[in-house]
C-alpha cells in the first residue's frame, strides 16, 4: 500500500494569508496547485548543481557534484566549462526575454510615430526629451515626431548593432565603462550578444570558463543597459513616467459583486488597452445589465506592477498566487500575455469556470482560448475578453470565497522621482541621498527584487530580509514579485519608517517616503541601474558603481530572467546575493570566479545565502566594507549617540 502523502500545512508553504486560505480551499475542492507538484517533483540533484551537459548527442554527460573533477564529459569538457556554458545559456534566455519584450515596445513606439497605431500616443514628452538628450539627440525647436523618430533609430541599435558600443552606454559612469572596455565586454546589440552566447556555448566552441564568463557579462549588459532599459524608457514615453501613487493590494481587491478581470504577464499594452475598454459605456452597461456593480480590473505579477505604478490599478498578488487567485472562484476572466504564466493556470481556471485567455502570438497554451491582441486594433481583443467575463459573471454557479486581506501602500518611484523627491523641484538631484549616505543616516542602498518560488516559503525571505535591512538603516528599492511581497506585508507605507533604524527613519519622515521604494516591474530594474549611475555621477561616493555602498538580492528567484538580471548587476559593479539555490557546483573554479575573482577585476560579485538573516548579514557587511573604503565609516558612528545603538550596530556588523 502506498504511504499517504505527507500534507504540508499552508502556513509552511507561504506567509501570504490569502494564498494560505486558497491552498486550503483548493485542497477541499480537490484542485492541484504548483505547490503540490513542487513536493512531488524533487529537483534533480545533478541538474540543480548544473553538473550535466546535453549540448550534443555524445552525451548527455553527468558529472558527480560531490566529486566534480573526477570525470569530464565525452568531449573532455570539465565541470567548469559545463557549468559556465549552462549559466551562459540561462543568461542568454533571460536577456532574450527582456529584450524581446523591449522589442515589442519598440514596435509599438514605431507604430505610434508612423501613425499606424492610433489608440496610443506619446504621453510623456518630457521623458522623450530626457531620453533624447541622454542619447545626444537634439530636442530644441524640433517636433515631437522628429525627436521620437531619432530616439527610435538610436534605441533600435540596442538590438541590432553589429559592432561598436550600444548608444545607452552613454549613461554608464565613466570608470565603470572603462572597466568594461578593458575587459572587452561593452555590449553590441542584444541580438548579436545572444547569438554569440548561444554559439560559444555549443559543443566544441568556447571551453575556457573565464572567457565564457566575459560573454556572459556582455550578454547580460545588453539586457540591463539595453533591452530592459529600452523597455522602461518606451513604456514611460507612451504611458507616462510613474510618480508615487497609493495602491491597494492583495486578494481582497477582488469584488464579489463586480465582474473581476485579472491581467497577468509582462507587456503593459494588454492592461493599458484593457483600461480603455473598461471605460466603454456599452460594456459598462452590459455589466450592469448582468447584475454587476461594475468591472473590476486587477493586475498580477509584473503587468500589474507596471500599470499600478502608472495608474493606481489594484494588484492581487505575485507569481506564487496566480493559481490561488483563481481558486477564489471570483475571477470571471484571467488574461495573459507573455512570461511567468504557468501552463496549469488554464487547468485551474477550468476547475472554476473562469475564462482563461492568452493574447500574444508568442505565448499560446495548449487547449486555452486565444484572442490575439493586435496593437493596431487592441480593443477588439480586450472588448471581447470583457464580454466573455461579463457572461461568466452572469452564469456564476460556483460558491465564491474571497480572502478579505487588503493592504495599502505607496508605489511608483521612478529614478526621476527619487531625484525630485529628495531635492524638491528647484534642487532636484541625488545630492541629498548621497549626503545622507555620507553622513551615515542612510547606511547604504539595497535592491531587493525578483520572483517567488514554491521551493521557498512564499514571501518569507523577501519580507524578513527587507525588515532586517531597513532596521540597519539600509534604504531598500524594489521591483517585481518581491515588491508585491513587501506591499502585502504593509512595508510600502510611510508609516513603515517606524520599523527602520533611527537614521533611515529620520530621512523617511523628513521626506515623507516609505523606507521601501517600489520601482515597478522586473524590467524596471533598469531604473535601479540609472539610480546607482546617478549616485556615482553626483559625487562623493567613489568613481564607479563598484565603489558604492550598495548591494542587491533576489531571495526567492526562479526565472532565467533573474539570472540575467543578477549578472548585469554583478557586471555593473554590484554585490548580488541569491537565495535558496544557485545553479553551480560548490567548490569549483567557476564558482570562485563568479563569487570572488570578478570583484578583483573591478566588477561586483555573486553571493549566496540560505536564510534572510544571512543574506542581510552578507549585504550589510559588503555595504560597510564599501563605507570603509570610501572613508565614510567614521561619519556613521557620529549619528549613533547612545551605547545601546552602538551595541546594536556592533551586533549586526
Ligand atoms: Ni521578474 Fe515578472 Fe515575478 Fe520573477 Fe516572473 S513575474 S519579470 S521573473 S516571477 S519577478
Ligand atoms: Fe557531453 Fe561534451 Fe556533448 Fe556536453 S558537449 S554532452 S559534455 S560530449
XYZ file of C-alpha atoms and ligand atoms in Angstrom:
671
model
C 0.000 0.000 0.000
C 1.301 3.420 -0.874
C 2.208 5.573 2.061
C -0.177 8.511 2.463
C 1.484 11.647 1.184
C 2.528 13.977 3.924
C 0.297 17.005 3.802
C 2.187 20.213 4.312
C 0.368 22.954 6.154
C -0.457 26.049 4.087
C 1.328 28.239 6.653
C 4.534 26.319 5.926
C 4.163 26.982 2.204
C 3.543 30.717 2.262
C 3.268 33.653 4.637
C 0.677 35.232 2.337
C -2.541 34.644 4.293
C -4.759 34.955 1.242
C -2.744 32.289 -0.528
C -2.863 30.084 2.583
C -6.631 30.358 2.630
C -6.824 29.472 -1.058
C -4.457 26.499 -0.701
C -6.825 25.146 1.934
C -9.785 25.736 -0.359
C -8.033 24.113 -3.329
C -7.446 21.029 -1.199
C -11.106 20.908 -0.277
C -12.013 21.361 -3.925
C -9.562 18.644 -4.997
C -7.632 21.071 -7.199
C -3.888 20.538 -7.584
C -1.644 23.607 -7.350
C 2.013 24.050 -8.232
C 2.865 23.909 -4.537
C 1.681 20.291 -4.550
C 3.803 19.425 -7.545
C 6.834 21.090 -6.009
C 6.552 18.458 -3.285
C 6.189 15.610 -5.719
C 8.724 16.628 -8.345
C 12.009 16.796 -6.483
C 14.774 18.780 -8.168
C 17.302 16.593 -9.947
C 20.436 16.759 -7.787
C 22.745 16.842 -10.798
C 20.772 19.468 -12.681
C 20.391 21.552 -9.554
C 24.172 21.772 -9.361
C 24.417 22.492 -13.080
C 26.582 19.382 -13.381
C 25.149 17.963 -16.581
C 25.550 18.853 -20.218
C 23.219 17.952 -23.072
C 24.703 20.116 -25.753
C 25.371 17.170 -28.065
C 24.389 13.548 -28.609
C 27.705 12.116 -27.419
C 26.100 12.848 -24.069
C 24.127 13.889 -22.114
C 27.111 13.822 -19.744
C 26.622 13.885 -15.999
C 29.304 14.919 -13.529
C 29.297 13.990 -9.878
C 28.582 17.184 -7.907
C 30.244 15.796 -4.781
C 33.435 14.979 -6.702
C 33.205 17.399 -9.620
C 36.725 16.980 -11.050
C 36.671 13.190 -11.075
C 35.209 12.988 -14.552
C 34.919 15.040 -17.707
C 32.332 14.831 -20.474
C 32.852 12.569 -23.520
C 34.313 15.553 -25.386
C 36.554 16.357 -22.420
C 34.500 19.277 -21.091
C 35.239 19.962 -17.436
C 32.688 20.837 -14.781
C 33.773 24.484 -15.110
C 33.109 24.502 -18.846
C 29.807 22.696 -18.393
C 28.538 24.953 -15.607
C 29.716 28.140 -17.327
C 28.011 27.124 -20.560
C 24.782 26.314 -18.727
C 24.939 29.619 -16.877
C 25.601 31.438 -20.143
C 22.525 29.907 -21.721
C 20.389 30.951 -18.778
C 21.647 34.499 -19.199
C 21.001 34.329 -22.936
C 17.423 33.169 -22.331
C 16.765 35.800 -19.678
C 18.258 38.516 -21.839
C 16.207 37.336 -24.806
C 13.027 37.557 -22.722
C 13.673 41.142 -21.626
C 14.935 42.300 -24.991
C 12.100 40.692 -26.933
C 9.680 42.417 -24.573
C 11.577 45.678 -25.241
C 11.421 44.973 -28.963
C 7.624 44.716 -28.748
C 7.614 48.113 -27.040
C 9.741 49.493 -29.887
C 7.305 48.043 -32.432
C 4.510 49.859 -30.655
C 6.543 53.076 -30.472
C 7.270 52.868 -34.205
C 3.583 52.331 -34.909
C 2.685 55.386 -32.833
C 5.304 57.553 -34.559
C 4.227 56.415 -38.024
C 0.573 56.860 -37.147
C -0.443 53.250 -37.814
C -1.182 52.716 -34.114
C -3.960 55.127 -33.225
C -5.077 54.116 -29.755
C -1.879 55.140 -28.020
C 0.197 58.293 -28.178
C 3.353 59.850 -26.829
C 2.120 60.800 -23.403
C 5.309 61.895 -21.708
C 7.183 64.336 -23.933
C 9.359 65.381 -21.012
C 10.662 61.833 -20.758
C 11.018 61.657 -24.536
C 13.252 64.723 -24.421
C 15.269 63.368 -21.500
C 15.851 60.106 -23.309
C 16.769 62.032 -26.467
C 19.269 64.205 -24.627
C 20.835 61.203 -22.917
C 21.477 59.886 -26.438
C 22.903 63.229 -27.667
C 19.829 63.823 -29.836
C 18.907 67.481 -30.182
C 15.445 68.487 -28.981
C 15.347 72.295 -29.089
C 12.962 73.646 -31.693
C 12.170 70.197 -33.104
C 8.817 68.496 -33.440
C 7.876 65.606 -31.164
C 7.705 63.345 -34.197
C 11.217 64.226 -35.369
C 12.720 63.736 -31.916
C 10.812 60.486 -31.452
C 11.985 59.191 -34.833
C 15.623 59.802 -33.904
C 15.105 58.239 -30.472
C 13.552 55.222 -32.161
C 16.526 54.812 -34.501
C 19.024 55.060 -31.647
C 17.147 52.608 -29.471
C 16.751 50.123 -32.294
C 20.540 49.849 -32.303
C 20.290 48.443 -28.788
C 19.105 45.300 -30.530
C 20.614 45.325 -33.973
C 24.003 46.999 -33.701
C 26.601 44.562 -35.029
C 29.734 46.415 -33.995
C 30.860 49.074 -31.526
C 29.009 50.121 -28.373
C 25.255 50.498 -27.950
C 24.149 54.123 -27.510
C 22.767 53.648 -23.987
C 26.227 53.036 -22.528
C 26.467 56.829 -22.587
C 24.590 56.592 -19.279
C 27.197 54.389 -17.619
C 29.620 56.078 -15.178
C 32.997 56.654 -16.834
C 35.082 54.391 -14.668
C 32.588 51.531 -14.868
C 32.637 51.858 -18.651
C 36.435 51.839 -18.616
C 36.368 48.529 -16.758
C 34.066 47.086 -19.402
C 36.284 48.396 -22.192
C 39.394 46.952 -20.580
C 37.684 43.567 -20.303
C 36.210 43.801 -23.801
C 32.611 43.430 -22.659
C 30.887 46.639 -23.720
C 27.760 45.259 -25.356
C 26.828 45.500 -29.002
C 23.197 44.921 -29.947
C 21.441 42.257 -27.883
C 20.703 40.139 -30.956
C 24.430 39.865 -31.621
C 25.312 39.145 -27.988
C 22.652 36.480 -27.547
C 23.639 34.863 -30.836
C 27.290 34.810 -29.843
C 26.453 33.463 -26.388
C 24.495 30.578 -27.914
C 27.262 29.899 -30.428
C 30.071 29.961 -27.909
C 28.246 27.543 -25.608
C 27.596 24.993 -28.357
C 29.622 21.764 -28.398
C 33.287 22.316 -29.090
C 33.439 26.113 -29.116
C 34.420 28.169 -26.046
C 35.887 25.851 -23.422
C 37.511 28.325 -21.068
C 35.160 29.308 -18.250
C 36.786 32.712 -17.787
C 36.387 33.535 -21.444
C 32.796 32.261 -21.400
C 32.121 34.493 -18.388
C 33.142 37.551 -20.398
C 30.449 36.813 -22.942
C 28.007 36.081 -20.110
C 28.604 39.589 -18.760
C 28.455 41.194 -22.168
C 25.139 39.487 -22.922
C 23.678 40.453 -19.551
C 24.774 44.076 -20.003
C 22.929 44.104 -23.331
C 19.883 43.354 -21.224
C 20.273 45.742 -18.273
C 21.645 48.740 -20.138
C 19.890 47.661 -23.338
C 16.698 45.673 -23.703
C 15.287 46.253 -20.227
C 16.211 49.927 -20.209
C 14.637 50.489 -23.622
C 11.513 48.744 -22.440
C 11.246 51.015 -19.404
C 12.001 54.180 -21.380
C 9.466 53.464 -24.122
C 6.784 52.458 -21.613
C 7.335 55.743 -19.790
C 7.212 57.745 -23.027
C 3.989 56.081 -24.196
C 2.149 55.573 -20.919
C 3.708 58.130 -18.579
C 6.607 58.034 -16.115
C 5.407 56.728 -12.747
C 5.094 59.007 -9.763
C 4.065 57.939 -6.271
C 0.505 56.724 -6.066
C -1.413 54.929 -3.345
C -2.354 51.397 -4.299
C -4.448 48.647 -2.766
C -3.018 45.162 -2.959
C -3.769 41.548 -2.012
C -6.668 39.268 -2.905
C -9.221 41.402 -1.126
C -9.136 43.617 -4.228
C -11.420 41.061 -5.919
C -15.074 42.054 -5.536
C -17.929 39.592 -5.136
C -20.463 41.921 -6.763
C -18.341 43.002 -9.715
C -17.002 41.448 -12.892
C -13.421 40.602 -11.908
C -10.786 40.526 -14.617
C -7.162 39.712 -13.803
C -4.414 40.696 -16.221
C -1.179 38.756 -15.707
C 2.041 38.849 -17.683
C 4.579 41.468 -18.655
C 3.897 43.773 -21.564
C 1.963 46.860 -20.483
C -0.072 47.110 -23.689
C -2.625 44.439 -22.717
C -3.510 46.113 -19.446
C -3.347 49.605 -20.948
C -5.784 48.538 -23.676
C -7.952 46.838 -21.076
C -8.109 50.112 -19.149
C -9.531 51.834 -22.217
C -12.038 49.031 -22.860
C -13.485 49.000 -19.338
C -14.414 52.652 -19.788
C -16.593 51.916 -22.851
C -20.174 52.918 -21.927
C -21.640 49.967 -23.809
C -19.555 47.473 -21.833
C -20.314 49.207 -18.561
C -23.988 48.953 -19.416
C -23.633 45.305 -20.334
C -22.019 44.602 -16.948
C -24.803 46.456 -15.196
C -27.463 44.554 -17.117
C -25.785 41.353 -15.975
C -26.305 42.473 -12.390
C -22.752 43.578 -11.668
C -21.848 46.720 -9.751
C -19.020 47.355 -12.168
C -15.998 45.912 -13.935
C -13.072 45.402 -11.608
C -9.737 45.375 -13.401
C -6.913 43.895 -11.353
C -3.245 43.232 -12.140
C -0.938 40.398 -11.121
C 2.821 39.904 -11.391
C 4.808 42.349 -13.491
C 1.987 43.524 -15.800
C 0.175 44.556 -12.679
C 3.221 46.304 -11.199
C 3.816 48.173 -14.401
C 0.307 49.546 -14.619
C -0.319 50.084 -10.921
C 2.729 52.369 -10.737
C 1.344 54.469 -13.556
C -2.390 54.420 -12.941
C -3.060 53.061 -9.454
C -4.786 49.874 -10.677
C -5.138 47.413 -7.747
C -2.867 44.381 -7.590
C -3.886 40.894 -6.432
C -0.511 39.297 -5.776
C 2.699 37.829 -7.121
C 3.801 34.781 -9.088
C 3.024 32.177 -6.414
C -0.528 33.479 -6.005
C -1.747 33.396 -9.595
C -3.400 29.971 -9.254
C -4.623 30.828 -5.768
C -6.475 33.866 -7.112
C -8.389 31.575 -9.465
C -9.336 29.301 -6.561
C -11.471 32.145 -5.159
C -13.948 31.362 -7.918
C -14.451 35.114 -8.126
C -12.300 35.687 -11.187
C -14.506 35.954 -14.245
C -11.585 36.147 -16.652
C -7.840 35.890 -16.408
C -5.983 37.128 -19.427
C -2.279 36.773 -20.009
C 0.405 37.779 -22.495
C 3.994 36.606 -22.018
C 6.360 35.271 -19.326
C 5.871 33.629 -15.907
C 2.498 32.220 -16.937
C 2.217 28.714 -15.531
C 0.774 26.263 -18.023
C -1.590 24.872 -15.394
C -3.378 28.217 -14.918
C -5.547 27.103 -17.801
C -6.444 23.901 -15.968
C -7.062 25.580 -12.599
C -9.214 28.209 -14.341
C -11.184 25.345 -15.891
C -11.975 23.952 -12.421
C -13.720 27.230 -11.548
C -15.325 28.017 -14.928
C -13.066 31.059 -15.210
C -12.381 32.303 -18.725
C -8.668 31.941 -19.348
C -7.387 33.769 -22.415
C -3.968 34.031 -23.997
C -3.459 37.096 -26.194
C 0.054 37.031 -27.596
C 1.060 35.002 -30.656
C 4.350 34.200 -28.926
C 2.691 32.564 -25.948
C -0.161 30.151 -26.508
C -1.193 27.427 -24.103
C -2.410 24.113 -25.424
C -6.169 23.934 -25.095
C -6.581 27.523 -23.883
C -8.620 30.016 -25.860
C -6.549 32.547 -27.754
C -7.759 36.026 -28.663
C -4.883 37.781 -30.427
C -4.101 41.338 -29.427
C -3.113 43.438 -32.422
C -1.608 46.771 -31.451
C -3.338 48.377 -34.438
C -6.725 47.460 -33.010
C -6.116 46.349 -29.406
C -9.648 46.979 -28.169
C -11.014 44.327 -30.493
C -9.261 41.821 -28.228
C -9.868 43.483 -24.889
C -13.575 44.219 -25.590
C -14.087 40.558 -26.388
C -12.371 39.488 -23.170
C -14.623 41.787 -21.175
C -17.740 40.435 -22.876
C -16.656 36.890 -22.011
C -16.021 37.937 -18.419
C -19.475 39.523 -18.151
C -21.069 36.339 -19.463
C -19.186 34.295 -16.921
C -20.348 36.695 -14.193
C -23.942 36.262 -15.288
C -23.643 32.492 -15.152
C -21.628 32.229 -11.919
C -22.633 28.933 -10.377
C -19.807 28.226 -8.034
C -19.742 29.484 -4.452
C -17.054 32.109 -4.240
C -14.679 32.777 -1.397
C -12.544 35.909 -1.457
C -9.849 36.344 1.186
C -10.567 39.660 2.850
C -6.962 40.763 3.166
C -6.035 44.187 1.802
C -3.015 46.422 2.222
C -2.458 49.958 1.067
C 0.920 51.363 0.132
C 2.704 53.950 -1.963
C 4.412 52.781 -5.160
C 5.688 54.239 -8.408
C 9.104 55.612 -7.500
C 10.892 56.105 -10.800
C 14.555 57.120 -10.591
C 13.446 60.515 -11.871
C 11.031 60.840 -8.991
C 13.638 59.829 -6.437
C 15.680 62.729 -7.741
C 12.771 65.110 -7.397
C 11.507 63.996 -4.015
C 14.871 64.248 -2.363
C 15.774 67.598 -3.783
C 12.440 69.288 -4.470
C 11.628 70.865 -7.801
C 14.320 73.539 -7.579
C 17.103 71.404 -6.208
C 16.281 68.107 -7.860
C 19.222 65.767 -7.698
C 20.813 62.897 -5.886
C 22.869 65.150 -3.565
C 20.513 64.713 -0.615
C 20.675 60.924 -0.975
C 24.459 60.942 -1.270
C 24.740 63.413 1.622
C 22.628 61.220 3.853
C 24.755 58.229 2.943
C 27.946 60.159 3.607
C 26.697 61.484 6.943
C 25.605 57.973 7.837
C 21.881 58.433 8.340
C 21.475 56.055 5.440
C 23.995 53.236 5.629
C 23.575 52.183 2.011
C 21.043 51.191 -0.615
C 19.844 47.661 -1.356
C 17.847 46.410 -4.312
C 15.622 43.527 -3.253
C 13.933 42.078 -6.302
C 12.820 39.004 -8.141
C 10.447 36.123 -8.067
C 8.751 33.844 -5.612
C 9.271 30.099 -5.870
C 7.269 27.172 -4.487
C 10.528 25.667 -3.216
C 10.918 28.584 -0.846
C 8.213 29.710 1.607
C 6.412 32.398 -0.405
C 7.301 35.995 0.529
C 9.059 34.957 3.745
C 12.660 35.694 2.717
C 11.677 38.896 0.923
C 9.912 40.299 3.966
C 12.395 39.176 6.614
C 15.365 40.360 4.569
C 13.881 43.789 3.953
C 12.920 44.212 7.614
C 16.479 43.396 8.615
C 17.920 45.815 6.062
C 15.785 48.812 6.983
C 16.343 48.171 10.676
C 20.010 48.631 9.852
C 19.407 51.919 8.027
C 19.667 50.445 4.550
C 17.225 52.110 2.136
C 15.523 49.429 0.042
C 14.477 49.771 -3.595
C 12.298 47.090 -5.128
C 10.797 45.650 -8.269
C 8.887 42.593 -9.381
C 7.238 39.982 -7.239
C 9.438 40.993 -4.323
C 7.867 44.444 -4.290
C 4.440 42.819 -4.046
C 5.565 40.662 -1.117
C 6.510 43.799 0.831
C 3.410 45.656 -0.287
C 1.200 42.895 1.102
C 3.213 42.950 4.317
C 2.468 46.665 4.673
C 6.044 47.943 4.386
C 5.472 50.274 1.468
C 3.762 52.921 3.580
C 5.490 55.975 5.052
C 4.416 54.606 8.453
C 6.790 51.664 7.949
C 9.584 54.109 8.742
C 8.837 53.186 12.365
C 10.453 49.809 11.609
C 13.601 51.429 10.231
C 16.754 52.327 12.090
C 16.887 55.813 13.537
C 18.880 57.413 10.718
C 16.823 55.989 7.871
C 13.586 56.706 9.747
C 14.618 60.335 10.123
C 15.220 60.705 6.388
C 11.953 58.933 5.515
C 9.966 61.082 7.922
C 11.517 64.301 6.632
C 10.850 63.448 3.006
C 7.582 61.582 3.660
C 8.560 58.348 1.929
C 8.446 54.689 2.922
C 11.782 53.012 3.715
C 10.940 50.579 0.911
C 10.573 52.169 -2.523
C 8.706 50.224 -5.213
C 10.096 50.980 -8.679
C 7.872 48.697 -10.746
C 8.183 45.559 -12.856
C 11.263 43.410 -13.359
C 12.376 45.257 -16.499
C 12.383 48.365 -14.306
C 15.484 47.053 -12.588
C 16.980 49.330 -15.224
C 15.695 52.175 -13.037
C 17.954 50.874 -10.269
C 20.894 50.954 -12.690
C 20.020 54.554 -13.504
C 19.749 55.412 -9.814
C 23.177 53.964 -8.960
C 24.619 55.656 -12.008
C 23.218 58.992 -10.777
C 24.705 58.326 -7.344
C 28.170 57.927 -8.861
C 27.810 60.984 -11.090
C 26.589 63.118 -8.186
C 29.879 62.521 -6.432
C 31.256 61.793 -3.001
C 30.734 58.037 -3.177
C 33.564 56.920 -5.425
C 34.051 56.851 -9.150
C 32.401 53.657 -10.270
C 29.286 51.690 -9.371
C 31.581 49.130 -7.736
C 32.637 51.799 -5.199
C 29.103 52.458 -3.915
C 27.794 51.126 -0.590
C 25.030 49.190 -2.325
C 24.025 45.548 -2.714
C 21.330 43.523 -4.456
C 19.355 40.389 -3.695
C 16.819 38.023 -5.259
C 15.985 35.782 -2.304
C 13.331 33.555 -3.903
C 14.304 33.633 -7.568
C 13.134 31.062 -10.096
C 13.334 32.513 -13.636
C 16.268 32.585 -16.046
C 15.443 36.284 -16.278
C 16.564 36.641 -12.673
C 19.973 35.160 -13.528
C 20.361 37.648 -16.391
C 19.449 40.487 -14.043
C 21.833 39.247 -11.361
C 24.645 39.053 -13.876
C 24.070 42.574 -15.217
C 24.159 43.908 -11.694
C 27.354 41.978 -10.965
C 28.968 43.156 -14.206
C 27.881 46.716 -13.407
C 29.654 46.536 -10.054
C 27.023 45.421 -7.558
C 27.405 42.638 -4.980
C 24.375 40.442 -5.682
C 23.108 37.720 -3.373
C 20.742 34.976 -4.498
C 18.801 32.787 -2.123
C 17.641 29.176 -1.712
C 19.553 27.673 -4.637
C 22.259 28.610 -7.125
C 22.911 26.795 -10.425
C 26.507 25.885 -9.795
C 28.587 23.084 -8.249
C 30.140 24.197 -4.998
C 33.912 24.154 -4.717
C 34.587 24.591 -8.447
C 36.803 27.180 -10.116
C 33.801 28.611 -11.929
C 32.131 29.186 -8.584
C 35.212 31.008 -7.289
C 35.278 33.052 -10.472
C 31.700 34.288 -10.022
C 31.847 34.617 -6.252
C 35.215 36.325 -5.854
C 37.518 36.771 -8.890
C 35.111 39.126 -10.659
C 35.372 41.622 -7.823
C 39.137 41.798 -8.231
C 38.636 42.801 -11.854
C 36.561 45.810 -10.818
C 33.099 44.245 -11.140
C 30.680 43.252 -8.426
C 30.404 39.609 -7.472
C 27.815 36.958 -6.690
C 26.858 35.819 -3.221
C 24.619 33.067 -1.952
C 22.770 32.557 1.319
C 20.040 30.297 2.557
C 18.346 32.397 5.214
C 17.183 36.002 5.014
C 19.274 36.841 8.079
C 22.385 35.539 6.359
C 21.503 37.436 3.164
C 21.166 40.630 5.196
C 24.432 39.956 7.001
C 26.327 39.496 3.728
C 24.783 42.614 2.190
C 25.376 44.825 5.216
C 28.946 43.563 5.590
C 29.547 44.500 1.957
C 27.967 47.931 2.414
C 30.154 48.520 5.480
C 33.246 47.412 3.577
C 32.476 49.953 0.871
C 31.896 52.650 3.501
C 35.297 51.888 4.985
C 36.962 52.037 1.577
C 35.290 55.398 0.944
C 36.410 56.624 4.371
C 32.844 57.403 5.471
C 32.572 54.712 8.126
C 33.526 57.189 10.862
C 30.770 59.612 9.924
C 28.235 56.939 10.591
C 29.337 56.407 14.156
C 28.652 60.044 14.971
C 24.980 59.583 14.207
C 24.621 56.947 16.847
C 24.654 58.691 20.139
C 23.952 56.208 22.860
C 25.628 52.974 23.834
C 22.570 50.846 23.106
C 22.662 51.927 19.482
C 26.387 51.359 19.312
C 25.964 47.844 20.636
C 23.137 47.189 18.185
C 25.401 48.261 15.364
C 28.269 46.104 16.566
C 25.952 43.145 16.892
C 24.940 43.399 13.235
C 28.319 44.319 11.799
Ni 10.532 39.027 -12.781
Fe 7.897 39.322 -13.552
Fe 7.708 37.727 -10.915
Fe 10.053 36.763 -11.325
Fe 8.197 36.488 -13.052
S 6.552 37.988 -12.743
S 9.712 39.599 -14.713
S 10.510 36.807 -13.388
S 8.207 35.720 -11.104
S 9.708 38.783 -10.522
Fe 28.992 15.618 -23.221
Fe 30.708 17.357 -24.299
Fe 28.483 16.672 -25.625
Fe 28.312 18.159 -23.420
S 29.278 18.754 -25.333
S 27.008 16.415 -23.946
S 29.991 17.349 -22.193
S 30.182 15.320 -25.065
